Amino acid sequence: MPKPSEISNLVIIGSGPAGYTAAIYAGRARLNPIVFEGLKMGLPGGQLMTTTGIENFPGFPTGIMGPELMRLMKAQAQNSGARLWMEDVISVDFKQRPFTVRSAERETLAHSIIIATGATAQRLHLPSEDQFWNKGISACAICDGGIPRFKDVELAVVGGGDTAAEESIFLTKYASKVHLLVRSDRLRASKVMQERVLNHPKIQVHWQTVPTDVYGNDWVQGLKLKNTVSSVEQDLTVGGLFYAIGHKPNTALFIDAIELDPTGYIVTKGKSTATNVEGVYACGDVQDHEYRQAISAAGTGCMAALEAERWLSGTGLLQEFLPVSTPEETIENDVIEFSLG
Ligand code: FAD
C-alpha cells in the first residue's frame, strides 16, 4: 500500500449531496480536498442514485432525475478543484494527528475530516421488491408521494413509529385512501401522532399485519398481506407501498471514535456540524434523523466545509493551494430535464 506523501487539509468521506456540496465549497476555498466517494452502493452519488425523478430540489422547475442531479454535483465538485477517489474508506485513525484515512488501495493523512456517509433506508426484502423498487415501492413518502402515479389511488405505508404516522398523514394529501400496516397491536408513534392517524378519515390501520409480497405488471397493483397472529392471508389492491421502517446511519467505522446517539447517528454540537473530535465534522443524513432530504444534506455539507476551513485557519494548519489548473475534463452544465407529465 503506498505510504502517504502529503498531509491534506481535508478529507471528505461520502459522495451524496452532503459530501459533494462540502467538496464544492472546500474546493473553491482552495483547500484541495480529497473525497473518498465510496462504492458501498456500487456507484458514487449516494441514495439519489437509486431513485428516479426529484421534484423538490431547487433550481429544476420541471424536476430532474436523481442520477443526473448527482452527476452534476460530482462535476461541480471536480470543477471546483476537489480530488475524487472512487474508494471506500475502511478505517480512520482519529487518535493521532494528522488523522490517517485508509481505503483498500491506499492511506492518506489529513488535518480535518468531514463525514458524509449518509444512511440506508431499511427494506423488507420482499420476494418481488427489486422488481417494483421505484415502480410503486418507495422509502420516502415526502420525496415521492406527490408524483402523478400516486394521485387519487389507494396507497399503503408499512411501519408503526412516528415516521410511518407522519408519512401516512402526508400521503392523504394525494391518495384516495392510505392503509397503514402495523406489525403489532399498537403504534410506537407519539400520542399526538397516534391520535392524528387514528382519527384521520382517509387512514385505515391494519393491526398485526405485514406485507409478504407485492404484485403488478410494470407498477405495483397490490400487496399480499398476512395477519401476524392468525396467519390468515389476503390481497390488498393498492397503487403504491411506502416503507417507513427506519434508516440505518452508515457509522460502523466511527463507533468508539466519534460520539453517536443511541440510534447510531453522529452527534453534532448545537447548530454546527462539529463532532466531539476537534477538526472532524459530520453532515447530511449521517447526523440527521429528522429531515433526511437532499437539500438539507447539501446545506449541512456547505456548513461543514465552512467550519472546517475556519478551524484549519484558526489552528494555523491551513495550507492554501493555488487555484486549481483546469481539470482534465471540465464538465458542462448540460442539464437533462425530465417532464413530470
Ligand atoms: P447519501 O446520499 O446517503 O450518500 C452517502 C455516501 O457516502 C454514499 O455515496 C456512500 O457510498 C458513501 N459512503 C458510505 N460509507 C462510506 C465509506 N466507508 N467510504 C466512502 N464513502 C462511503 N431527498 C430529496 O430531497 N428528494 C427526493 O426526491 C428524494 N428521493 C429519495 C428517494 C429514495 C429512494 C431515497 C432512498 C432517498 C430519497 N431522498 C430524497 C433522500 C436523499 O436521497 C437523502 O436525504 C440524501 O441523499 C442524503 O445525502 P447524504 O449526502 O447525507 O448521504
GROMACS .gro file of C-alpha atoms and ligand atoms in nm:
model
  394
    1MET     CA    1   0.000   0.000   0.000
    2PRO     CA    2   0.150   0.343  -0.095
    3LYS     CA    3   0.267   0.542   0.210
    4PRO     CA    4   0.118   0.892   0.239
    5SER     CA    5   0.338   1.151   0.075
    6GLU     CA    6   0.139   1.458   0.179
    7ILE     CA    7  -0.084   1.584   0.454
    8SER     CA    8  -0.405   1.723   0.310
    9ASN     CA    9  -0.616   1.993   0.463
   10LEU     CA   10  -0.932   1.795   0.440
   11VAL     CA   11  -1.067   1.451   0.356
   12ILE     CA   12  -1.438   1.419   0.284
   13ILE     CA   13  -1.591   1.073   0.322
   14GLY     CA   14  -1.902   1.016   0.111
   15SER     CA   15  -2.038   1.132  -0.223
   16GLY     CA   16  -2.406   1.212  -0.169
   17PRO     CA   17  -2.542   1.568  -0.177
   18ALA     CA   18  -2.366   1.640   0.156
   19GLY     CA   19  -2.020   1.516   0.051
   20TYR     CA   20  -2.023   1.678  -0.294
   21THR     CA   21  -2.151   2.010  -0.157
   22ALA     CA   22  -1.876   2.009   0.106
   23ALA     CA   23  -1.631   1.933  -0.178
   24ILE     CA   24  -1.758   2.226  -0.388
   25TYR     CA   25  -1.716   2.473  -0.100
   26ALA     CA   26  -1.380   2.332   0.012
   27GLY     CA   27  -1.251   2.319  -0.345
   28ARG     CA   28  -1.350   2.680  -0.408
   29ALA     CA   29  -1.182   2.778  -0.079
   30ARG     CA   30  -0.859   2.629  -0.223
   31LEU     CA   31  -0.835   2.356   0.040
   32ASN     CA   32  -0.755   2.099  -0.231
   33PRO     CA   33  -0.985   1.846  -0.062
   34ILE     CA   34  -0.986   1.473  -0.123
   35VAL     CA   35  -1.321   1.297  -0.149
   36PHE     CA   36  -1.347   0.925  -0.087
   37GLU     CA   37  -1.664   0.876  -0.289
   38GLY     CA   38  -1.735   0.524  -0.170
   39LEU     CA   39  -1.857   0.225  -0.361
   40LYS     CA   40  -2.090   0.093  -0.096
   41MET     CA   41  -2.382   0.124  -0.335
   42GLY     CA   42  -2.189   0.010  -0.641
   43LEU     CA   43  -2.155   0.366  -0.772
   44PRO     CA   44  -2.071   0.702  -0.617
   45GLY     CA   45  -2.355   0.952  -0.570
   46GLY     CA   46  -2.542   0.821  -0.267
   47GLN     CA   47  -2.908   0.744  -0.219
   48LEU     CA   48  -3.035   0.956  -0.508
   49MET     CA   49  -2.868   0.713  -0.748
   50THR     CA   50  -3.141   0.467  -0.650
   51THR     CA   51  -3.435   0.685  -0.741
   52THR     CA   52  -3.594   0.839  -1.048
   53GLY     CA   53  -3.743   1.189  -1.058
   54ILE     CA   54  -3.658   1.452  -0.797
   55GLU     CA   55  -3.923   1.720  -0.782
   56ASN     CA   56  -3.818   1.914  -0.475
   57PHE     CA   57  -3.453   2.011  -0.533
   58PRO     CA   58  -3.447   2.387  -0.601
   59GLY     CA   59  -3.332   2.502  -0.942
   60PHE     CA   60  -3.503   2.236  -1.152
   61PRO     CA   61  -3.855   2.363  -1.214
   62THR     CA   62  -3.963   2.056  -1.408
   63GLY     CA   63  -3.768   1.815  -1.190
   64ILE     CA   64  -3.452   1.619  -1.255
   65MET     CA   65  -3.359   1.252  -1.244
   66GLY     CA   66  -3.171   1.154  -0.926
   67PRO     CA   67  -2.863   1.011  -1.103
   68GLU     CA   68  -2.845   1.317  -1.329
   69LEU     CA   69  -2.856   1.552  -1.030
   70MET     CA   70  -2.571   1.358  -0.872
   71ARG     CA   71  -2.370   1.360  -1.197
   72LEU     CA   72  -2.396   1.739  -1.200
   73MET     CA   73  -2.298   1.771  -0.833
   74LYS     CA   74  -1.997   1.548  -0.894
   75ALA     CA   75  -1.896   1.752  -1.198
   76GLN     CA   76  -1.925   2.074  -0.996
   77ALA     CA   77  -1.712   1.927  -0.717
   78GLN     CA   78  -1.450   1.822  -0.970
   79ASN     CA   79  -1.459   2.158  -1.149
   80SER     CA   80  -1.417   2.331  -0.810
   81GLY     CA   81  -1.088   2.151  -0.754
   82ALA     CA   82  -1.178   1.853  -0.538
   83ARG     CA   83  -0.988   1.529  -0.598
   84LEU     CA   84  -1.230   1.240  -0.617
   85TRP     CA   85  -1.126   0.887  -0.530
   86MET     CA   86  -1.377   0.616  -0.603
   87GLU     CA   87  -1.290   0.407  -0.297
   88ASP     CA   88  -1.450   0.308   0.033
   89VAL     CA   89  -1.279   0.422   0.350
   90ILE     CA   90  -1.213   0.114   0.559
   91SER     CA   91  -1.069   0.281   0.870
   92VAL     CA   92  -0.978   0.617   1.017
   93ASP     CA   93  -0.728   0.665   1.297
   94PHE     CA   94  -0.867   0.956   1.496
   95LYS     CA   95  -0.624   0.903   1.786
   96GLN     CA   96  -0.323   1.062   1.621
   97ARG     CA   97  -0.297   1.387   1.431
   98PRO     CA   98  -0.290   1.426   1.140
   99PHE     CA   99  -0.562   1.167   1.102
  100THR     CA  100  -0.486   0.859   0.890
  101VAL     CA  101  -0.759   0.759   0.645
  102ARG     CA  102  -0.733   0.417   0.482
  103SER     CA  103  -0.900   0.254   0.186
  104ALA     CA  104  -0.815  -0.089   0.047
  105GLU     CA  105  -0.590   0.087  -0.207
  106ARG     CA  106  -0.404   0.348  -0.001
  107GLU     CA  107  -0.371   0.552   0.313
  108THR     CA  108  -0.363   0.928   0.337
  109LEU     CA  109  -0.312   1.190   0.609
  110ALA     CA  110  -0.546   1.480   0.677
  111HIS     CA  111  -0.573   1.759   0.932
  112SER     CA  112  -0.952   1.763   0.918
  113ILE     CA  113  -1.228   1.527   0.813
  114ILE     CA  114  -1.587   1.569   0.700
  115ILE     CA  115  -1.803   1.261   0.746
  116ALA     CA  116  -2.087   1.247   0.490
  117THR     CA  117  -2.152   0.873   0.474
  118GLY     CA  118  -2.531   0.903   0.477
  119ALA     CA  119  -2.784   0.650   0.590
  120THR     CA  120  -2.950   0.348   0.439
  121ALA     CA  121  -3.328   0.312   0.430
  122GLN     CA  122  -3.427  -0.024   0.576
  123ARG     CA  123  -3.601  -0.256   0.335
  124LEU     CA  124  -3.832  -0.552   0.391
  125HIS     CA  125  -3.667  -0.765   0.120
  126LEU     CA  126  -3.999  -0.893  -0.013
  127PRO     CA  127  -3.959  -1.152  -0.289
  128SER     CA  128  -4.063  -0.908  -0.567
  129GLU     CA  129  -3.920  -0.594  -0.405
  130ASP     CA  130  -3.638  -0.539  -0.654
  131GLN     CA  131  -3.878  -0.567  -0.948
  132PHE     CA  132  -4.103  -0.293  -0.810
  133TRP     CA  133  -3.846  -0.063  -0.645
  134ASN     CA  134  -3.921   0.286  -0.785
  135LYS     CA  135  -4.215   0.128  -0.967
  136GLY     CA  136  -4.460   0.173  -0.684
  137ILE     CA  137  -4.233   0.096  -0.386
  138SER     CA  138  -4.058   0.389  -0.221
  139ALA     CA  139  -3.870   0.451   0.101
  140CYS     CA  140  -3.960   0.820   0.111
  141ALA     CA  141  -4.318   0.947   0.104
  142ILE     CA  142  -4.213   1.311   0.137
  143CYS     CA  143  -3.991   1.268  -0.173
  144ASP     CA  144  -4.212   1.056  -0.395
  145GLY     CA  145  -4.568   1.092  -0.262
  146GLY     CA  146  -4.659   1.377  -0.498
  147ILE     CA  147  -4.582   1.204  -0.827
  148PRO     CA  148  -4.881   1.161  -1.059
  149ARG     CA  149  -4.890   0.780  -1.030
  150PHE     CA  150  -4.972   0.809  -0.659
  151LYS     CA  151  -5.255   1.062  -0.701
  152ASP     CA  152  -5.611   0.951  -0.628
  153VAL     CA  153  -5.521   0.586  -0.572
  154GLU     CA  154  -5.508   0.378  -0.255
  155LEU     CA  155  -5.161   0.354  -0.102
  156ALA     CA  156  -5.005   0.152   0.179
  157VAL     CA  157  -4.748   0.252   0.438
  158VAL     CA  158  -4.564  -0.006   0.646
  159GLY     CA  159  -4.435   0.085   0.993
  160GLY     CA  160  -4.559   0.181   1.335
  161GLY     CA  161  -4.343   0.471   1.451
  162ASP     CA  162  -4.353   0.847   1.411
  163THR     CA  163  -4.220   0.830   1.054
  164ALA     CA  164  -4.492   0.588   0.948
  165ALA     CA  165  -4.757   0.807   1.110
  166GLU     CA  166  -4.619   1.126   0.956
  167GLU     CA  167  -4.582   0.971   0.611
  168SER     CA  168  -4.937   0.827   0.622
  169ILE     CA  169  -5.078   1.167   0.705
  170PHE     CA  170  -4.864   1.330   0.435
  171LEU     CA  171  -4.987   1.081   0.172
  172THR     CA  172  -5.353   1.161   0.244
  173LYS     CA  173  -5.293   1.485   0.050
  174TYR     CA  174  -5.263   1.276  -0.268
  175ALA     CA  175  -5.408   0.931  -0.212
  176SER     CA  176  -5.777   0.840  -0.211
  177LYS     CA  177  -5.705   0.625   0.096
  178VAL     CA  178  -5.398   0.523   0.299
  179HIS     CA  179  -5.362   0.177   0.454
  180LEU     CA  180  -5.119   0.176   0.745
  181LEU     CA  181  -4.980  -0.174   0.804
  182VAL     CA  182  -4.870  -0.221   1.164
  183ARG     CA  183  -4.693  -0.541   1.268
  184SER     CA  184  -4.812  -0.532   1.632
  185ASP     CA  185  -5.132  -0.425   1.806
  186ARG     CA  186  -5.011  -0.074   1.883
  187LEU     CA  187  -4.835   0.223   1.731
  188ARG     CA  188  -4.495   0.333   1.863
  189ALA     CA  189  -4.561   0.687   1.739
  190SER     CA  190  -4.608   0.974   1.985
  191LYS     CA  191  -4.954   1.018   2.139
  192VAL     CA  192  -5.027   1.322   1.924
  193MET     CA  193  -4.933   1.144   1.602
  194GLN     CA  194  -5.133   0.837   1.704
  195GLU     CA  195  -5.442   1.048   1.756
  196ARG     CA  196  -5.398   1.219   1.422
  197VAL     CA  197  -5.363   0.884   1.244
  198LEU     CA  198  -5.645   0.708   1.424
  199ASN     CA  199  -5.888   0.997   1.373
  200HIS     CA  200  -5.799   1.061   1.010
  201PRO     CA  201  -6.092   0.976   0.781
  202LYS     CA  202  -5.860   0.867   0.497
  203ILE     CA  203  -5.635   0.635   0.701
  204GLN     CA  204  -5.720   0.273   0.779
  205VAL     CA  205  -5.489   0.097   1.023
  206HIS     CA  206  -5.439  -0.277   0.970
  207TRP     CA  207  -5.319  -0.410   1.306
  208GLN     CA  208  -5.096  -0.716   1.335
  209THR     CA  209  -5.045  -0.715   0.961
  210VAL     CA  210  -4.734  -0.745   0.745
  211PRO     CA  211  -4.689  -0.743   0.369
  212THR     CA  212  -4.539  -1.067   0.241
  213ASP     CA  213  -4.510  -0.968  -0.124
  214VAL     CA  214  -4.611  -0.716  -0.385
  215TYR     CA  215  -4.754  -0.780  -0.731
  216GLY     CA  216  -4.837  -0.597  -1.053
  217ASN     CA  217  -4.715  -0.565  -1.411
  218ASP     CA  218  -4.492  -0.265  -1.473
  219TRP     CA  219  -4.613  -0.095  -1.149
  220VAL     CA  220  -4.743  -0.209  -0.810
  221GLN     CA  221  -5.106  -0.316  -0.826
  222GLY     CA  222  -5.142  -0.482  -0.490
  223LEU     CA  223  -4.997  -0.649  -0.184
  224LYS     CA  224  -5.012  -0.991  -0.026
  225LEU     CA  225  -5.080  -0.940   0.345
  226LYS     CA  226  -5.052  -1.177   0.638
  227ASN     CA  227  -5.203  -1.145   0.985
  228THR     CA  228  -4.918  -1.198   1.233
  229VAL     CA  229  -5.148  -1.372   1.486
  230SER     CA  230  -5.388  -1.582   1.278
  231SER     CA  231  -5.154  -1.622   0.975
  232VAL     CA  232  -5.457  -1.553   0.754
  233GLU     CA  233  -5.351  -1.413   0.417
  234GLN     CA  234  -5.535  -1.164   0.199
  235ASP     CA  235  -5.475  -0.937  -0.100
  236LEU     CA  236  -5.494  -0.559  -0.082
  237THR     CA  237  -5.527  -0.356  -0.402
  238VAL     CA  238  -5.301  -0.050  -0.382
  239GLY     CA  239  -5.104   0.159  -0.631
  240GLY     CA  240  -4.803   0.211  -0.405
  241LEU     CA  241  -4.617   0.086  -0.100
  242PHE     CA  242  -4.410   0.314   0.124
  243TYR     CA  243  -4.153   0.178   0.366
  244ALA     CA  244  -4.131   0.370   0.692
  245ILE     CA  245  -3.940   0.113   0.892
  246GLY     CA  246  -3.637   0.320   0.973
  247HIS     CA  247  -3.295   0.416   0.845
  248LYS     CA  248  -2.955   0.290   0.946
  249PRO     CA  249  -2.684   0.558   0.958
  250ASN     CA  250  -2.358   0.448   0.798
  251THR     CA  251  -2.146   0.493   1.110
  252ALA     CA  252  -1.996   0.150   1.171
  253LEU     CA  253  -1.650   0.294   1.103
  254PHE     CA  254  -1.683   0.559   1.370
  255ILE     CA  255  -1.808   0.358   1.668
  256ASP     CA  256  -1.575   0.417   1.965
  257ALA     CA  257  -1.412   0.718   1.795
  258ILE     CA  258  -1.693   0.966   1.734
  259GLU     CA  259  -1.988   1.028   1.966
  260LEU     CA  260  -2.303   0.862   1.833
  261ASP     CA  261  -2.657   0.888   1.968
  262PRO     CA  262  -2.837   0.572   2.089
  263THR     CA  263  -2.965   0.505   1.736
  264GLY     CA  264  -2.620   0.532   1.580
  265TYR     CA  265  -2.638   0.882   1.430
  266ILE     CA  266  -2.337   1.112   1.474
  267VAL     CA  267  -2.396   1.377   1.740
  268THR     CA  268  -2.314   1.730   1.624
  269LYS     CA  269  -2.280   2.030   1.852
  270GLY     CA  270  -2.566   2.280   1.864
  271LYS     CA  271  -2.629   2.442   1.528
  272SER     CA  272  -2.290   2.340   1.391
  273THR     CA  273  -2.164   2.026   1.218
  274ALA     CA  274  -1.879   1.984   1.470
  275THR     CA  275  -1.843   1.641   1.630
  276ASN     CA  276  -1.683   1.565   1.966
  277VAL     CA  277  -1.343   1.539   1.793
  278GLU     CA  278  -1.188   1.873   1.703
  279GLY     CA  279  -1.143   1.913   1.328
  280VAL     CA  280  -1.398   1.641   1.247
  281TYR     CA  281  -1.736   1.744   1.107
  282ALA     CA  282  -2.046   1.545   1.008
  283CYS     CA  283  -2.312   1.648   0.759
  284GLY     CA  284  -2.615   1.506   0.580
  285ASP     CA  285  -2.818   1.202   0.674
  286VAL     CA  286  -2.540   1.052   0.887
  287GLN     CA  287  -2.622   1.314   1.151
  288ASP     CA  288  -2.983   1.398   1.064
  289HIS     CA  289  -3.264   1.162   1.151
  290GLU     CA  290  -3.527   1.429   1.116
  291TYR     CA  291  -3.527   1.593   0.771
  292ARG     CA  292  -3.333   1.343   0.554
  293GLN     CA  293  -3.363   1.540   0.232
  294ALA     CA  294  -3.112   1.614  -0.043
  295ILE     CA  295  -3.134   1.988   0.012
  296SER     CA  296  -3.085   1.965   0.389
  297ALA     CA  297  -2.790   1.729   0.331
  298ALA     CA  298  -2.640   1.977   0.085
  299GLY     CA  299  -2.699   2.263   0.331
  300THR     CA  300  -2.511   2.090   0.610
  301GLY     CA  301  -2.237   1.993   0.361
  302CYS     CA  302  -2.185   2.364   0.298
  303MET     CA  303  -2.175   2.431   0.675
  304ALA     CA  304  -1.922   2.153   0.734
  305ALA     CA  305  -1.683   2.286   0.469
  306LEU     CA  306  -1.703   2.643   0.603
  307GLU     CA  307  -1.649   2.521   0.959
  308ALA     CA  308  -1.354   2.301   0.857
  309GLU     CA  309  -1.195   2.594   0.673
  310ARG     CA  310  -1.238   2.823   0.977
  311TRP     CA  311  -1.089   2.558   1.204
  312LEU     CA  312  -0.791   2.499   0.976
  313SER     CA  313  -0.732   2.876   0.956
  314GLY     CA  314  -0.770   2.924   1.330
  315THR     CA  315  -0.524   2.648   1.413
  316GLY     CA  316  -0.270   2.767   1.156
  317LEU     CA  317  -0.282   2.430   0.979
  318LEU     CA  318  -0.440   2.565   0.662
  319GLN     CA  319  -0.228   2.521   0.353
  320GLU     CA  320  -0.374   2.728   0.073
  321PHE     CA  321  -0.337   2.585  -0.273
  322LEU     CA  322  -0.313   2.791  -0.589
  323PRO     CA  323  -0.627   2.796  -0.798
  324VAL     CA  324  -0.658   2.454  -0.949
  325SER     CA  325  -0.546   2.423  -1.305
  326THR     CA  326  -0.834   2.350  -1.536
  327PRO     CA  327  -0.943   1.996  -1.459
  328GLU     CA  328  -0.862   1.747  -1.731
  329GLU     CA  329  -1.225   1.736  -1.821
  330THR     CA  330  -1.441   2.033  -1.734
  331ILE     CA  331  -1.793   1.904  -1.729
  332GLU     CA  332  -2.054   2.138  -1.866
  333ASN     CA  333  -2.398   2.219  -1.732
  334ASP     CA  334  -2.575   2.003  -1.984
  335VAL     CA  335  -2.880   1.951  -1.768
  336ILE     CA  336  -3.121   1.690  -1.890
  337GLU     CA  337  -3.459   1.776  -1.750
  338PHE     CA  338  -3.742   1.533  -1.734
  339SER     CA  339  -4.107   1.607  -1.765
  340LEU     CA  340  -4.336   1.541  -1.471
  341GLY     CA  341  -4.607   1.465  -1.727
  342FAD     P1  342  -2.616   0.970   0.091
  342FAD     O1  343  -2.689   1.018  -0.027
  342FAD     O2  344  -2.665   0.852   0.165
  342FAD     O3  345  -2.464   0.943   0.045
  342FAD     C1  346  -2.371   0.886   0.131
  342FAD     C2  347  -2.249   0.848   0.052
  342FAD     O4  348  -2.146   0.804   0.141
  342FAD     C3  349  -2.272   0.734  -0.048
  342FAD     O5  350  -2.213   0.770  -0.170
  342FAD     C4  351  -2.198   0.616   0.013
  342FAD     O6  352  -2.148   0.525  -0.083
  342FAD     C5  353  -2.083   0.690   0.083
  342FAD     N1  354  -2.019   0.612   0.187
  342FAD     C6  355  -2.075   0.540   0.288
  342FAD     N2  356  -1.980   0.477   0.359
  342FAD     C7  357  -1.861   0.511   0.301
  342FAD     C8  358  -1.725   0.477   0.327
  342FAD     N3  359  -1.690   0.395   0.425
  342FAD     N4  360  -1.628   0.530   0.248
  342FAD     C9  361  -1.659   0.614   0.147
  342FAD     N5  362  -1.787   0.650   0.118
  342FAD    C10  363  -1.884   0.598   0.194
  342FAD     N6  364  -3.446   1.354  -0.099
  342FAD    C11  365  -3.499   1.462  -0.161
  342FAD     O7  366  -3.469   1.575  -0.122
  342FAD     N7  367  -3.583   1.449  -0.266
  342FAD    C12  368  -3.620   1.328  -0.317
  342FAD     O8  369  -3.699   1.319  -0.411
  342FAD    C13  370  -3.563   1.212  -0.256
  342FAD     N8  371  -3.594   1.090  -0.301
  342FAD    C14  372  -3.538   0.981  -0.241
  342FAD    C15  373  -3.569   0.855  -0.290
  342FAD    C16  374  -3.514   0.743  -0.232
  342FAD    C17  375  -3.547   0.607  -0.288
  342FAD    C18  376  -3.426   0.755  -0.121
  342FAD    C19  377  -3.365   0.632  -0.058
  342FAD    C20  378  -3.397   0.880  -0.070
  342FAD    C21  379  -3.454   0.994  -0.129
  342FAD     N9  380  -3.426   1.120  -0.081
  342FAD    C22  381  -3.477   1.230  -0.144
  342FAD    C23  382  -3.343   1.140   0.037
  342FAD    C24  383  -3.200   1.178  -0.007
  342FAD     O9  384  -3.154   1.083  -0.100
  342FAD    C25  385  -3.106   1.184   0.112
  342FAD    O10  386  -3.157   1.272   0.209
  342FAD    C26  387  -2.969   1.234   0.068
  342FAD    O11  388  -2.917   1.153  -0.035
  342FAD    C27  389  -2.871   1.234   0.186
  342FAD    O12  390  -2.748   1.275   0.137
  342FAD     P2  391  -2.612   1.239   0.210
  342FAD    O13  392  -2.506   1.304   0.128
  342FAD    O14  393  -2.619   1.271   0.352
  342FAD    O15  394  -2.598   1.081   0.204
   0.00000   0.00000   0.00000
